[in-house]
Amino acid sequence: MDPLESIKETFFQECEEQLAELETGLLAMEEGDTDPETINAVFRAVHSIKGGAGAFSLEALIRFAHVFETAMDETRSGRLAASNEVVKIMLRAADVLADLVRAARDGGSVDEALTAALTEELKTLGPDGADEAGGEEDWGDFEFKPATVELDLPPAPTGWRVRFKPRADLYAKANEAAILLRELTRLGPAEIELDARELPALSDLDPEAAHLAWTVTLSGEADEAAIREVFEFVDGDCELEVTPIGGAAETAETTEDNGETFDIGALLAQVQADAAPQPAAAPEIPTTSPAAPAPAAAPSPDTSSPPDGQASARKPEAGATIRVDLERVDRLIDLVGELVINQAMLSQRVMEAGFARASGVAMGLDELEQLTREIQDSVMAIRAQPVKSVFQRMPRLVREVAAMTGKPVRLVTEGEGTEVDKTVIERLADPLTHMIRNAIDHGLENPDRRAEAGKAAEGVVRLSAAHRSGRIVIEVADDGGGINRERVKSIAVERGLIAADAPLSDEEIDNLIFMPGFSTASEVSDISGRGVGMDVVKRSIQALGGRINISSRPGKGSTFTMSLPLTLAVLDGMVVDVAGQTLVAPITAIVETLLPKASEVNSLGGNARVISIRGGYVPLIDVGLALGYRAEPLPPGQGVALLIEGEGGARAALLVDAIQGQRQVVIKSLEANYRQVPGVAAATILGDGRVALILDIDTIVAVSRGTETLRAAS
Amino acid sequence: MSMTVLTVDDSRTMREMLRLALTDVGYRVVQAEDGVHGLEVLAHETPDVIVTDINMPRMDGFGFIEEVRSDPEHRRIPILVLTTESDAEKKNRARMAGATGWIVKPFNPVKLVDAIRRVAA
Amino acid sequence: MTETHANAGHLRELISFRIGAQEFCVDIMAVREIRGWTAATALPQSPSFVCGVINLRGAVLPIVDLAARLGFESSETSERSVIIVCQIGEQVVGLLVDAVSDILSVTDDVIQATPDVGSDTAKTFVRGLLAIEGRMITMIGLERILPELDLEAA
């Protein structure tokens, strides 16, 4: 890949990080944080984005970033107080900046009116009468000497005499006369004459003082600007006289140090540099310069950093971190997965070969298994990331929805540091977005109703994450009016989802909103997602191997609770026998295992059966039958029942032939090389090297309930 | 023998652009993310030139230059400041701190190399 | 697999194999490896020509009984059966056949067009016929070897 393209990608990645920093800082400021470092961090974030944008000539982004940066500069220097009003403007500016970054990256468009409006607002925050049309730099209180120097003197001089006398300061700043003189000689044939008259005796010599001066006679086509450019950096730390030889009357200026005026040549060079910021812009160096200008954009084949995979050093914050290419991590995880499978296979074969459990071989294998487990845990932890990256997008979402609905909302987040596998995190964003939109749009009452109910005008949405028994639990809670159960029930009846007289607990009514077909396009407002209902959210969560349910208290609010596996790659499974097949059931779904006696199994007609458990009845599903492995169900009294619990507390019992054991298995996709198979979630490879299917519990249950059908492919 | 340039900038993008421009002309590049990090690198590297940004966390460009200039082992190393701000006040401050020269961002790789040539052998 | 630089028409390499008494071939570019037979794990509710899935160095691979897929009687799988592992688009699939015969290098002109026999199966899978040393070899295209996706909503 073209190195410049690669850096551009890096730039956009970095922008995302900077935008996150920006928002975090501004939110902290909104909460009252006045720490100068916080404000500085915000400034630097905008500054950084602007800098990079400049390198890639992203004009619109540069312009806006510049205005934003100027306003931030006012704040960090203390000239502008970071009042609530100001911070709110900046938050909105941050949103616009984010849009501009993404438009620059993806080639989309931005809301021009909004950008222009915010630009104006930011300008009013800036220093008075301040700058701004496209990217012009602010010269500040820089004194402009009217240019009386003419660069083309007609007729042109045949040469120049340059008198150069450094002062001590020049050397103190690590400038070297020799180097400057050398650069001067690059402009054309030169004669250098040393003036050492002021050089004291060796015994009196202060090596740090300046005693020498030079006179250079330069011939050729160099112009004054080029000459002065050589001395650009030392202007003010030396005496410099540039006089033309021959040609018209001398009009060259001598520049003296007074610390406020700049060398004209340097000034002009700079203006030209500003006007042509592209790295490929024409160089100022006259063509007589023997030093070849660096090949500007031509990438050399051995450019150091390869586009993928680079390690860089620490971040200032907690602990040392290292950036690693994701592909490498994924490869490592795959290999470790293979390691686990191989170790299991080895164990099995050794056992079959008849080694005693207490033998050195068996014990060695046990240790190997322990070690492999630990490696797997550690490797999984590499990909584990705090949910913060997803949670961070929510404040902006809340701001937007609050604005659209006209309801003031405050977002409280907890447990952002809770870690989950990267694959899970990426797929959390959409469901979370839907739920938060839903909470604000449908959950929270409008300010009037809230006032009537004695609640604060500002609604609160709480987003939290925590680890609980090996899974991650994420909650979205609002303090709105709660679910209107009567309405939900009547809608469900209307849509034919439940019978009018079905006895449902409060919780079961609440969870009706997850049923497919519950919300229709007319119901779902534009805010809650353009025709997307909670059933889609539920399916997304389930696709992740998770569960979701809602609990609600009328008048007080509702809470969505999602429970997700920590990683998508590995599963705690119960290995079972069904009609001669070996299958795996996710342990998290299993509440209990039972050995049903014949007397406990009752038929409801046809193949529908129930099992009585402690006084209640639970549907009994013959897995072999459901999956088509056998034509007749297991006779009552045979098999083992796995009691499972679905959302809303609904229970069912899955009847299998026998249980082989519990094992952590590596999940292999069935869809990668084949198709989705109804009733099957995925596959795994057991110790004997054979493939075992992982059951999709919810689908099997739904099928048996008759609410879905297992499609039989022809 | 090729020169070693130490680049100090908190922006990853900028570091990569600098690296690209400098290695293209055969310089060896070592990098740091801010002033503190820069000093750490200087503990085991002696670059021929330092190119540093001004706005950085932990220790900004000014602080870094002052530190380098007060360290007898490194104070003769030419330092160029890299900045989007052509504000004279900032430039002066850099010079007061001991900067040898400056380069304005967005930088032209040619100008970058020229500036380096003007201060380093 | 190396590309041969042909001048007398484009040269292709084909792998030929036997199912029952018949011979078939596929473009060698699609073939990744040849394996001995392994028992497959059955997939519920799947078409009869899908034997199941096997483990290929950690990946889960479906096995298609090519005879059944082409409309003949299902193969009698035995230890001597062979699985031809093919890449079809993004997916890797195993084809169950009786034995692999040969690698053929042919120019395009050797491949004859399929006569229209009014068979859907033929239309879907047969790409041409070859006559080699007095034997008829049917060239198969693999794009639709897996069962069609069911487009009806559940």
mmCIF file with all atom_site columns, N, CA, C and O in Angstrom, chain A residues 215-235:
data_model
loop_
_atom_site.group_PDB
_atom_site.id
_atom_site.type_symbol
_atom_site.label_atom_id
_atom_site.label_alt_id
_atom_site.label_comp_id
_atom_site.label_asym_id
_atom_site.label_entity_id
_atom_site.label_seq_id
_atom_site.pdbx_PDB_ins_code
_atom_site.Cartn_x
_atom_site.Cartn_y
_atom_site.Cartn_z
_atom_site.occupancy
_atom_site.B_iso_or_equiv
_atom_site.pdbx_formal_charge
_atom_site.auth_seq_id
_atom_site.auth_comp_id
_atom_site.auth_asym_id
_atom_site.auth_atom_id
_atom_site.pdbx_PDB_model_num
ATOM 1  N N  . THR A 1 215 ? 32.797 37.021 5.679  1.00 0.00 ? 215 THR A N  1
ATOM 2  C CA . THR A 1 215 ? 32.225 37.734 4.539  1.00 0.00 ? 215 THR A CA 1
ATOM 3  C C  . THR A 1 215 ? 32.236 36.750 3.378  1.00 0.00 ? 215 THR A C  1
ATOM 4  O O  . THR A 1 215 ? 33.270 36.164 3.045  1.00 0.00 ? 215 THR A O  1
ATOM 5  N N  . VAL A 1 216 ? 31.095 36.555 2.803  1.00 0.00 ? 216 VAL A N  1
ATOM 6  C CA . VAL A 1 216 ? 30.980 35.605 1.697  1.00 0.00 ? 216 VAL A CA 1
ATOM 7  C C  . VAL A 1 216 ? 30.625 36.364 0.441  1.00 0.00 ? 216 VAL A C  1
ATOM 8  O O  . VAL A 1 216 ? 29.686 37.171 0.419  1.00 0.00 ? 216 VAL A O  1
ATOM 9  N N  . THR A 1 217 ? 31.388 36.119 -0.585 1.00 0.00 ? 217 THR A N  1
ATOM 10 C CA . THR A 1 217 ? 31.049 36.702 -1.874 1.00 0.00 ? 217 THR A CA 1
ATOM 11 C C  . THR A 1 217 ? 30.420 35.601 -2.716 1.00 0.00 ? 217 THR A C  1
ATOM 12 O O  . THR A 1 217 ? 31.076 34.622 -3.078 1.00 0.00 ? 217 THR A O  1
ATOM 13 N N  . LEU A 1 218 ? 29.169 35.783 -2.991 1.00 0.00 ? 218 LEU A N  1
ATOM 14 C CA . LEU A 1 218 ? 28.410 34.738 -3.670 1.00 0.00 ? 218 LEU A CA 1
ATOM 15 C C  . LEU A 1 218 ? 28.066 35.203 -5.070 1.00 0.00 ? 218 LEU A C  1
ATOM 16 O O  . LEU A 1 218 ? 27.521 36.280 -5.252 1.00 0.00 ? 218 LEU A O  1
ATOM 17 N N  . SER A 1 219 ? 28.430 34.386 -6.048 1.00 0.00 ? 219 SER A N  1
ATOM 18 C CA . SER A 1 219 ? 28.033 34.757 -7.410 1.00 0.00 ? 219 SER A CA 1
ATOM 19 C C  . SER A 1 219 ? 27.045 33.719 -7.927 1.00 0.00 ? 219 SER A C  1
ATOM 20 O O  . SER A 1 219 ? 26.796 32.706 -7.298 1.00 0.00 ? 219 SER A O  1
ATOM 21 N N  . GLY A 1 220 ? 26.498 34.037 -9.078 1.00 0.00 ? 220 GLY A N  1
ATOM 22 C CA . GLY A 1 220 ? 25.541 33.070 -9.625 1.00 0.00 ? 220 GLY A CA 1
ATOM 23 C C  . GLY A 1 220 ? 24.131 33.617 -9.571 1.00 0.00 ? 220 GLY A C  1
ATOM 24 O O  . GLY A 1 220 ? 23.908 34.813 -9.399 1.00 0.00 ? 220 GLY A O  1
ATOM 25 N N  . GLU A 1 221 ? 23.170 32.729 -9.668 1.00 0.00 ? 221 GLU A N  1
ATOM 26 C CA . GLU A 1 221 ? 21.797 33.185 -9.842 1.00 0.00 ? 221 GLU A CA 1
ATOM 27 C C  . GLU A 1 221 ? 20.996 33.206 -8.567 1.00 0.00 ? 221 GLU A C  1
ATOM 28 O O  . GLU A 1 221 ? 19.789 33.392 -8.593 1.00 0.00 ? 221 GLU A O  1
ATOM 29 N N  . ALA A 1 222 ? 21.630 33.015 -7.450 1.00 0.00 ? 222 ALA A N  1
ATOM 30 C CA . ALA A 1 222 ? 20.857 33.003 -6.200 1.00 0.00 ? 222 ALA A CA 1
ATOM 31 C C  . ALA A 1 222 ? 20.179 34.346 -6.000 1.00 0.00 ? 222 ALA A C  1
ATOM 32 O O  . ALA A 1 222 ? 20.718 35.378 -6.356 1.00 0.00 ? 222 ALA A O  1
ATOM 33 N N  . ASP A 1 223 ? 18.984 34.333 -5.427 1.00 0.00 ? 223 ASP A N  1
ATOM 34 C CA . ASP A 1 223 ? 18.360 35.616 -5.129 1.00 0.00 ? 223 ASP A CA 1
ATOM 35 C C  . ASP A 1 223 ? 18.383 35.858 -3.628 1.00 0.00 ? 223 ASP A C  1
ATOM 36 O O  . ASP A 1 223 ? 18.697 34.979 -2.833 1.00 0.00 ? 223 ASP A O  1
ATOM 37 N N  . GLU A 1 224 ? 18.059 37.055 -3.256 1.00 0.00 ? 224 GLU A N  1
ATOM 38 C CA . GLU A 1 224 ? 18.213 37.445 -1.869 1.00 0.00 ? 224 GLU A CA 1
ATOM 39 C C  . GLU A 1 224 ? 17.371 36.591 -0.934 1.00 0.00 ? 224 GLU A C  1
ATOM 40 O O  . GLU A 1 224 ? 17.792 36.245 0.164  1.00 0.00 ? 224 GLU A O  1
ATOM 41 N N  . ALA A 1 225 ? 16.183 36.265 -1.388 1.00 0.00 ? 225 ALA A N  1
ATOM 42 C CA . ALA A 1 225 ? 15.304 35.478 -0.529 1.00 0.00 ? 225 ALA A CA 1
ATOM 43 C C  . ALA A 1 225 ? 15.959 34.159 -0.139 1.00 0.00 ? 225 ALA A C  1
ATOM 44 O O  . ALA A 1 225 ? 15.908 33.734 1.016  1.00 0.00 ? 225 ALA A O  1
ATOM 45 N N  . ALA A 1 226 ? 16.590 33.547 -1.120 1.00 0.00 ? 226 ALA A N  1
ATOM 46 C CA . ALA A 1 226 ? 17.228 32.256 -0.849 1.00 0.00 ? 226 ALA A CA 1
ATOM 47 C C  . ALA A 1 226 ? 18.352 32.417 0.167  1.00 0.00 ? 226 ALA A C  1
ATOM 48 O O  . ALA A 1 226 ? 18.550 31.597 1.048  1.00 0.00 ? 226 ALA A O  1
ATOM 49 N N  . ILE A 1 227 ? 19.088 33.512 -0.003 1.00 0.00 ? 227 ILE A N  1
ATOM 50 C CA . ILE A 1 227 ? 20.204 33.743 0.922  1.00 0.00 ? 227 ILE A CA 1
ATOM 51 C C  . ILE A 1 227 ? 19.671 33.941 2.335  1.00 0.00 ? 227 ILE A C  1
ATOM 52 O O  . ILE A 1 227 ? 20.159 33.344 3.303  1.00 0.00 ? 227 ILE A O  1
ATOM 53 N N  . ARG A 1 228 ? 18.685 34.769 2.448  1.00 0.00 ? 228 ARG A N  1
ATOM 54 C CA . ARG A 1 228 ? 18.166 35.043 3.786  1.00 0.00 ? 228 ARG A CA 1
ATOM 55 C C  . ARG A 1 228 ? 17.542 33.805 4.397  1.00 0.00 ? 228 ARG A C  1
ATOM 56 O O  . ARG A 1 228 ? 17.538 33.621 5.610  1.00 0.00 ? 228 ARG A O  1
ATOM 57 N N  . GLU A 1 229 ? 17.029 32.938 3.514  1.00 0.00 ? 229 GLU A N  1
ATOM 58 C CA . GLU A 1 229 ? 16.399 31.738 4.026  1.00 0.00 ? 229 GLU A CA 1
ATOM 59 C C  . GLU A 1 229 ? 17.414 30.850 4.745  1.00 0.00 ? 229 GLU A C  1
ATOM 60 O O  . GLU A 1 229 ? 17.100 30.196 5.737  1.00 0.00 ? 229 GLU A O  1
ATOM 61 N N  . VAL A 1 230 ? 18.601 30.864 4.226  1.00 0.00 ? 230 VAL A N  1
ATOM 62 C CA . VAL A 1 230 ? 19.630 30.065 4.879  1.00 0.00 ? 230 VAL A CA 1
ATOM 63 C C  . VAL A 1 230 ? 19.778 30.511 6.328  1.00 0.00 ? 230 VAL A C  1
ATOM 64 O O  . VAL A 1 230 ? 20.000 29.697 7.229  1.00 0.00 ? 230 VAL A O  1
ATOM 65 N N  . PHE A 1 231 ? 19.650 31.795 6.543  1.00 0.00 ? 231 PHE A N  1
ATOM 66 C CA . PHE A 1 231 ? 19.855 32.326 7.893  1.00 0.00 ? 231 PHE A CA 1
ATOM 67 C C  . PHE A 1 231 ? 18.558 32.500 8.661  1.00 0.00 ? 231 PHE A C  1
ATOM 68 O O  . PHE A 1 231 ? 18.504 33.162 9.692  1.00 0.00 ? 231 PHE A O  1
ATOM 69 N N  . GLU A 1 232 ? 17.513 31.893 8.142  1.00 0.00 ? 232 GLU A N  1
ATOM 70 C CA . GLU A 1 232 ? 16.180 32.062 8.719  1.00 0.00 ? 232 GLU A CA 1
ATOM 71 C C  . GLU A 1 232 ? 16.155 31.819 10.218 1.00 0.00 ? 232 GLU A C  1
ATOM 72 O O  . GLU A 1 232 ? 15.566 32.565 10.984 1.00 0.00 ? 232 GLU A O  1
ATOM 73 N N  . PHE A 1 233 ? 16.795 30.750 10.623 1.00 0.00 ? 233 PHE A N  1
ATOM 74 C CA . PHE A 1 233 ? 16.685 30.383 12.029 1.00 0.00 ? 233 PHE A CA 1
ATOM 75 C C  . PHE A 1 233 ? 17.507 31.263 12.942 1.00 0.00 ? 233 PHE A C  1
ATOM 76 O O  . PHE A 1 233 ? 17.232 31.354 14.130 1.00 0.00 ? 233 PHE A O  1
ATOM 77 N N  . VAL A 1 234 ? 18.556 31.836 12.396 1.00 0.00 ? 234 VAL A N  1
ATOM 78 C CA . VAL A 1 234 ? 19.446 32.552 13.300 1.00 0.00 ? 234 VAL A CA 1
ATOM 79 C C  . VAL A 1 234 ? 19.203 34.053 13.264 1.00 0.00 ? 234 VAL A C  1
ATOM 80 O O  . VAL A 1 234 ? 19.930 34.827 13.869 1.00 0.00 ? 234 VAL A O  1
ATOM 81 N N  . ASP A 1 235 ? 18.179 34.395 12.523 1.00 0.00 ? 235 ASP A N  1
ATOM 82 C CA . ASP A 1 235 ? 17.853 35.808 12.467 1.00 0.00 ? 235 ASP A CA 1
ATOM 83 C C  . ASP A 1 235 ? 17.612 36.323 13.861 1.00 0.00 ? 235 ASP A C  1
ATOM 84 O O  . ASP A 1 235 ? 16.799 35.817 14.607 1.00 0.00 ? 235 ASP A O  1
#
